[in-house]
GROMACS .gro file of C-alpha atoms in nm:
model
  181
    1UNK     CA    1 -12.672  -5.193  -6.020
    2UNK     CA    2 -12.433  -5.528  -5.946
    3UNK     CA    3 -12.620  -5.758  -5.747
    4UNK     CA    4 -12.549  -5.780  -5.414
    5UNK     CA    5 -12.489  -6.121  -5.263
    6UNK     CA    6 -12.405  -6.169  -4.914
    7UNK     CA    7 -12.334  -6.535  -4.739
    8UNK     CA    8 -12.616  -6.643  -4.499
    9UNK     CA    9 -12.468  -6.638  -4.149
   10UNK     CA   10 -12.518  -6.878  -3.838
   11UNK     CA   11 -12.717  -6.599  -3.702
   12UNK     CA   12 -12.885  -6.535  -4.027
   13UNK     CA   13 -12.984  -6.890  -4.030
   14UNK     CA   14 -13.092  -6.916  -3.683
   15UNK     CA   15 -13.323  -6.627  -3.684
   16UNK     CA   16 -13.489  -6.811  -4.018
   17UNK     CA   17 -13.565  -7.139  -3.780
   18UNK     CA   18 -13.671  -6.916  -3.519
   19UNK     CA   19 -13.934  -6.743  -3.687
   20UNK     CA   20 -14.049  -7.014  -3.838
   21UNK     CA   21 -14.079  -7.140  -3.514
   22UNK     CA   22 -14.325  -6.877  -3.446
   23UNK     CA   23 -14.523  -6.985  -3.737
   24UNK     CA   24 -14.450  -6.699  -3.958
   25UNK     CA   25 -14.483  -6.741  -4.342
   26UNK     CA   26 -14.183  -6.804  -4.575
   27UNK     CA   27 -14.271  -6.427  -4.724
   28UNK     CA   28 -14.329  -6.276  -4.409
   29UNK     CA   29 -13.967  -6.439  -4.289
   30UNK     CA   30 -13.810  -6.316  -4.578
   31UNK     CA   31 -13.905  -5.973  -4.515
   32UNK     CA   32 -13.850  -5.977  -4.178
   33UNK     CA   33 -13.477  -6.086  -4.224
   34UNK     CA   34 -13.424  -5.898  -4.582
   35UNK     CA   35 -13.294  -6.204  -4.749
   36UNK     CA   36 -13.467  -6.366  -5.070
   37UNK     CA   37 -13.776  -6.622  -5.048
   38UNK     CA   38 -13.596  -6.859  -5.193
   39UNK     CA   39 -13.290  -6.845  -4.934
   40UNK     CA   40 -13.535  -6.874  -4.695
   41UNK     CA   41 -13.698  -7.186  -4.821
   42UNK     CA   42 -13.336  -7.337  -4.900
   43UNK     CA   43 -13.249  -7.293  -4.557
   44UNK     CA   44 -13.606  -7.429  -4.445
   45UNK     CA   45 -13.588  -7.732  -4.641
   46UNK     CA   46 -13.237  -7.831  -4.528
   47UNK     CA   47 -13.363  -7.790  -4.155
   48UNK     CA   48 -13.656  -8.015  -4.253
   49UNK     CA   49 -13.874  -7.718  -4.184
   50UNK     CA   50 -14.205  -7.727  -4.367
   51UNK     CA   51 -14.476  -7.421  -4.397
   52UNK     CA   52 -14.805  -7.466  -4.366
   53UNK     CA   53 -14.951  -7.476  -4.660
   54UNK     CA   54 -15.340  -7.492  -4.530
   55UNK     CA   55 -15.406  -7.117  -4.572
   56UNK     CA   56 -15.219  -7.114  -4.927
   57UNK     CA   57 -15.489  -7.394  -4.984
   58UNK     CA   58 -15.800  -7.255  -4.802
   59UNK     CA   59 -15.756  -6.944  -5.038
   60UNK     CA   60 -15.711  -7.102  -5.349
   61UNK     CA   61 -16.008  -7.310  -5.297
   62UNK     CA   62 -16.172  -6.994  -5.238
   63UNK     CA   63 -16.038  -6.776  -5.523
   64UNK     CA   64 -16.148  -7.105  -5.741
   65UNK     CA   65 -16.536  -7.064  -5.603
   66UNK     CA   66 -16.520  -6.715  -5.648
   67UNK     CA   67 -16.385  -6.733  -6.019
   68UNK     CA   68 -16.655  -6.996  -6.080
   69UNK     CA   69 -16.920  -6.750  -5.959
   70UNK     CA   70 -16.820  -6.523  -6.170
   71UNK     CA   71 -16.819  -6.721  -6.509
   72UNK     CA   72 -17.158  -6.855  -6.406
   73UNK     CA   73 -17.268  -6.505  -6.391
   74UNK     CA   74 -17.108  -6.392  -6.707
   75UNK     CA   75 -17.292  -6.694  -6.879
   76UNK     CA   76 -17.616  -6.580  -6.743
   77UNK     CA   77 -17.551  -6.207  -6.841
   78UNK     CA   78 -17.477  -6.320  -7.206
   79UNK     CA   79 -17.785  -6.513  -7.181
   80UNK     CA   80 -17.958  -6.176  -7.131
   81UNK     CA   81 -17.739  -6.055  -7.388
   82UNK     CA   82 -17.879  -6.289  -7.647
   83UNK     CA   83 -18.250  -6.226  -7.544
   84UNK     CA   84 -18.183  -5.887  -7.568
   85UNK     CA   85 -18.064  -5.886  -7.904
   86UNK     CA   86 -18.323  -6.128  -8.047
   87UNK     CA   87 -18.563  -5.921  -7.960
   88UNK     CA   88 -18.447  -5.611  -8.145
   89UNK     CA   89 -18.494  -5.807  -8.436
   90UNK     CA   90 -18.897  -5.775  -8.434
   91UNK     CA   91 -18.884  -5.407  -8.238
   92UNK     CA   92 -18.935  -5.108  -8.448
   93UNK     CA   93 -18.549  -4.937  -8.573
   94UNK     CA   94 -18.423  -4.589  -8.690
   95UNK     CA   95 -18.213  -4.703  -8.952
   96UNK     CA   96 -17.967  -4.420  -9.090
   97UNK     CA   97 -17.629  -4.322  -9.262
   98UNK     CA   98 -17.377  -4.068  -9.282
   99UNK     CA   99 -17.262  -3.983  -9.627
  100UNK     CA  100 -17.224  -3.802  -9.935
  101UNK     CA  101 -16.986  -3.507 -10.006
  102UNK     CA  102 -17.097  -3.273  -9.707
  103UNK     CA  103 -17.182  -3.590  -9.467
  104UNK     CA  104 -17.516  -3.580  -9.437
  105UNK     CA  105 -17.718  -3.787  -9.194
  106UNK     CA  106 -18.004  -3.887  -9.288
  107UNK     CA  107 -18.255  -4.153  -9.032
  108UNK     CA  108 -18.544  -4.351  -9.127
  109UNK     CA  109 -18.785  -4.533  -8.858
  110UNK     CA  110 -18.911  -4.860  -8.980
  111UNK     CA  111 -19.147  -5.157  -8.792
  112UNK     CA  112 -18.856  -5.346  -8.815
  113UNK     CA  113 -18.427  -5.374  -8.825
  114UNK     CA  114 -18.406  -5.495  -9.248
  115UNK     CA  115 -18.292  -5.841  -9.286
  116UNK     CA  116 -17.900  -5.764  -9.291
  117UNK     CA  117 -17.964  -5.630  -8.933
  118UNK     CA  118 -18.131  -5.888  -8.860
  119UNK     CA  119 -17.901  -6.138  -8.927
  120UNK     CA  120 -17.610  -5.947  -8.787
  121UNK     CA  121 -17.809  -5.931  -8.427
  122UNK     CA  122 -17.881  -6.291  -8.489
  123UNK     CA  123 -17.506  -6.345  -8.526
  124UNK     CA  124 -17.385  -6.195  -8.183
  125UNK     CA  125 -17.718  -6.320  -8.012
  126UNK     CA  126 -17.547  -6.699  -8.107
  127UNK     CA  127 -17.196  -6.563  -8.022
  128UNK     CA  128 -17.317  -6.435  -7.704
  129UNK     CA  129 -17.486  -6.782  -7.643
  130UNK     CA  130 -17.187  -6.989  -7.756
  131UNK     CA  131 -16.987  -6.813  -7.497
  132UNK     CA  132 -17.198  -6.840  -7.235
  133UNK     CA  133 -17.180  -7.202  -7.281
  134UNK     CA  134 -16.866  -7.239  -7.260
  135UNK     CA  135 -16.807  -7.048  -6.950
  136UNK     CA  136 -17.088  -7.279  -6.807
  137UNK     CA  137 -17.132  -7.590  -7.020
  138UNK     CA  138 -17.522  -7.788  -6.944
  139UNK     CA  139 -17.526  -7.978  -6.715
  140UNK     CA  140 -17.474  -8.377  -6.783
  141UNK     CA  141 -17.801  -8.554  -6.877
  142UNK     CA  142 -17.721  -8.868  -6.669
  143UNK     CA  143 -18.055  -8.844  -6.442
  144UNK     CA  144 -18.287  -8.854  -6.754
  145UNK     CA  145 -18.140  -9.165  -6.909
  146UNK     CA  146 -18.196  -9.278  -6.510
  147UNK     CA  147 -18.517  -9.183  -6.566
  148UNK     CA  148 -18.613  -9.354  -6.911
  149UNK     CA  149 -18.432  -9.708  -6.774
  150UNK     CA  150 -18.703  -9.670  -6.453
  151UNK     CA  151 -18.990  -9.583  -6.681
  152UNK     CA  152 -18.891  -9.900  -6.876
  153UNK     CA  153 -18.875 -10.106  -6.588
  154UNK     CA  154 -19.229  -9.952  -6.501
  155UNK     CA  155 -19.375 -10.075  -6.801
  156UNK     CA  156 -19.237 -10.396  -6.798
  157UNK     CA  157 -19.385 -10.455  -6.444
  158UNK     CA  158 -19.751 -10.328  -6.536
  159UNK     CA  159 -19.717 -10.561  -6.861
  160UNK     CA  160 -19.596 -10.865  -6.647
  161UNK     CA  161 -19.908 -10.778  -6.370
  162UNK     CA  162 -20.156 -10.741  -6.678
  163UNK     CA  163 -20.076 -11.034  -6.845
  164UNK     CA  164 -20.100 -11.267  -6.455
  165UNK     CA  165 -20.432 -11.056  -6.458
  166UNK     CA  166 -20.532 -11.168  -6.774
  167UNK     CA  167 -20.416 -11.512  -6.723
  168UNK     CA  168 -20.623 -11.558  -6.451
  169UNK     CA  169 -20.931 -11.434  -6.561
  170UNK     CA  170 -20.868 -11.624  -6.896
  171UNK     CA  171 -21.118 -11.897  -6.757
  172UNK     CA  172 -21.389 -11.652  -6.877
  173UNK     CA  173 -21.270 -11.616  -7.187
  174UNK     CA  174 -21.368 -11.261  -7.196
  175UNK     CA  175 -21.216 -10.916  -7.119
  176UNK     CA  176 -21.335 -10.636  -6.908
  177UNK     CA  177 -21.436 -10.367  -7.034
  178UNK     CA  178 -21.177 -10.069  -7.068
  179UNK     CA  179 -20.881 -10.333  -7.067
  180UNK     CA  180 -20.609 -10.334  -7.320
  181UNK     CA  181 -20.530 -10.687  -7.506
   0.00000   0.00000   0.00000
């Protein structure tokens, strides 16, 4: 089908301004007046016309917390994954196989999955965990090198009050009992 181009008329144009006027969208305006989004933004922007983007904002913030919420819980259910499968590797297994000319089955229930199953749930366990962290990386360590710089400053300041206590009760010669040197 040839595509059908019309020119944008003075009334075509007017109605544009005039519903954005009313605050309607640049979608909603196009649909209203059956001409193309981007006409209607053209025709916007040469008017000095702006939309408001707030709402276009307000949801993408949203759709961002919501897609966040959902790779932290993604993370957390291959967490459970991995536990899952780690444990099957000390539960008790039917181990079995098809085969043979007439394709038999035959089962066998053991104490525990034989080492090649083992390592094979070990493998997706650390897949599983892998991808759970990067959906949700840890969390930066920051606060405990915080922590280690105030516990050094701790010790520093109980060294600097023993050794004034020490000092001044060097006239004795002698230490009490219980005290570091």
């Amino acid at each position: 089908m040839p595509n059908q181009w019309t020119p944008v008329t003075v009334e075509d144009r007017a109605e544009i301004i005039r519903l954005h006027g009313e605050g309607k969208g640049r979608n909603e305006i196009a649909r209203l007046t059956g001409r193309a989004q981007r006409t209607v933004s053209v025709i916007c922007a040469e008017e000095g016309l702006v939309f408001d983007a707030s709402m276009t904002e307000e949801a993408t913030r949203h759709r961002v917390a919501q897609l966040a919420a959902l790779r932290a819980d993604t993370a957390v259910d291959l967490h459970l994954d991995a536990l899952r499968l780690t444990q099957q590797m000390w539960e008790p297994a039917t181990i079995y196989n098809f085969g043979g000319k007439d394709n038999t089955y035959n089962d066998h229930h053991v104490d525990e999955p034989p080492a090649g199953d083992k390592k094979n749930l070990m493998a997706a366990a650390g897949i599983a965990l892998e991808k759970s962290l990067k959906l949700v990386p840890p969390a930066d360590d920051a606060g405990a090198e915080d922590a280690r710089s105030m516990l050094g400053q701790l010790m520093v300041g109980l060294k600097a009050a023993y050794d004034q206590a020490v000092a001044e009760e060097g006239s004795t010669g002698e230490e009490a009992e219980g005290e570091s040197p």
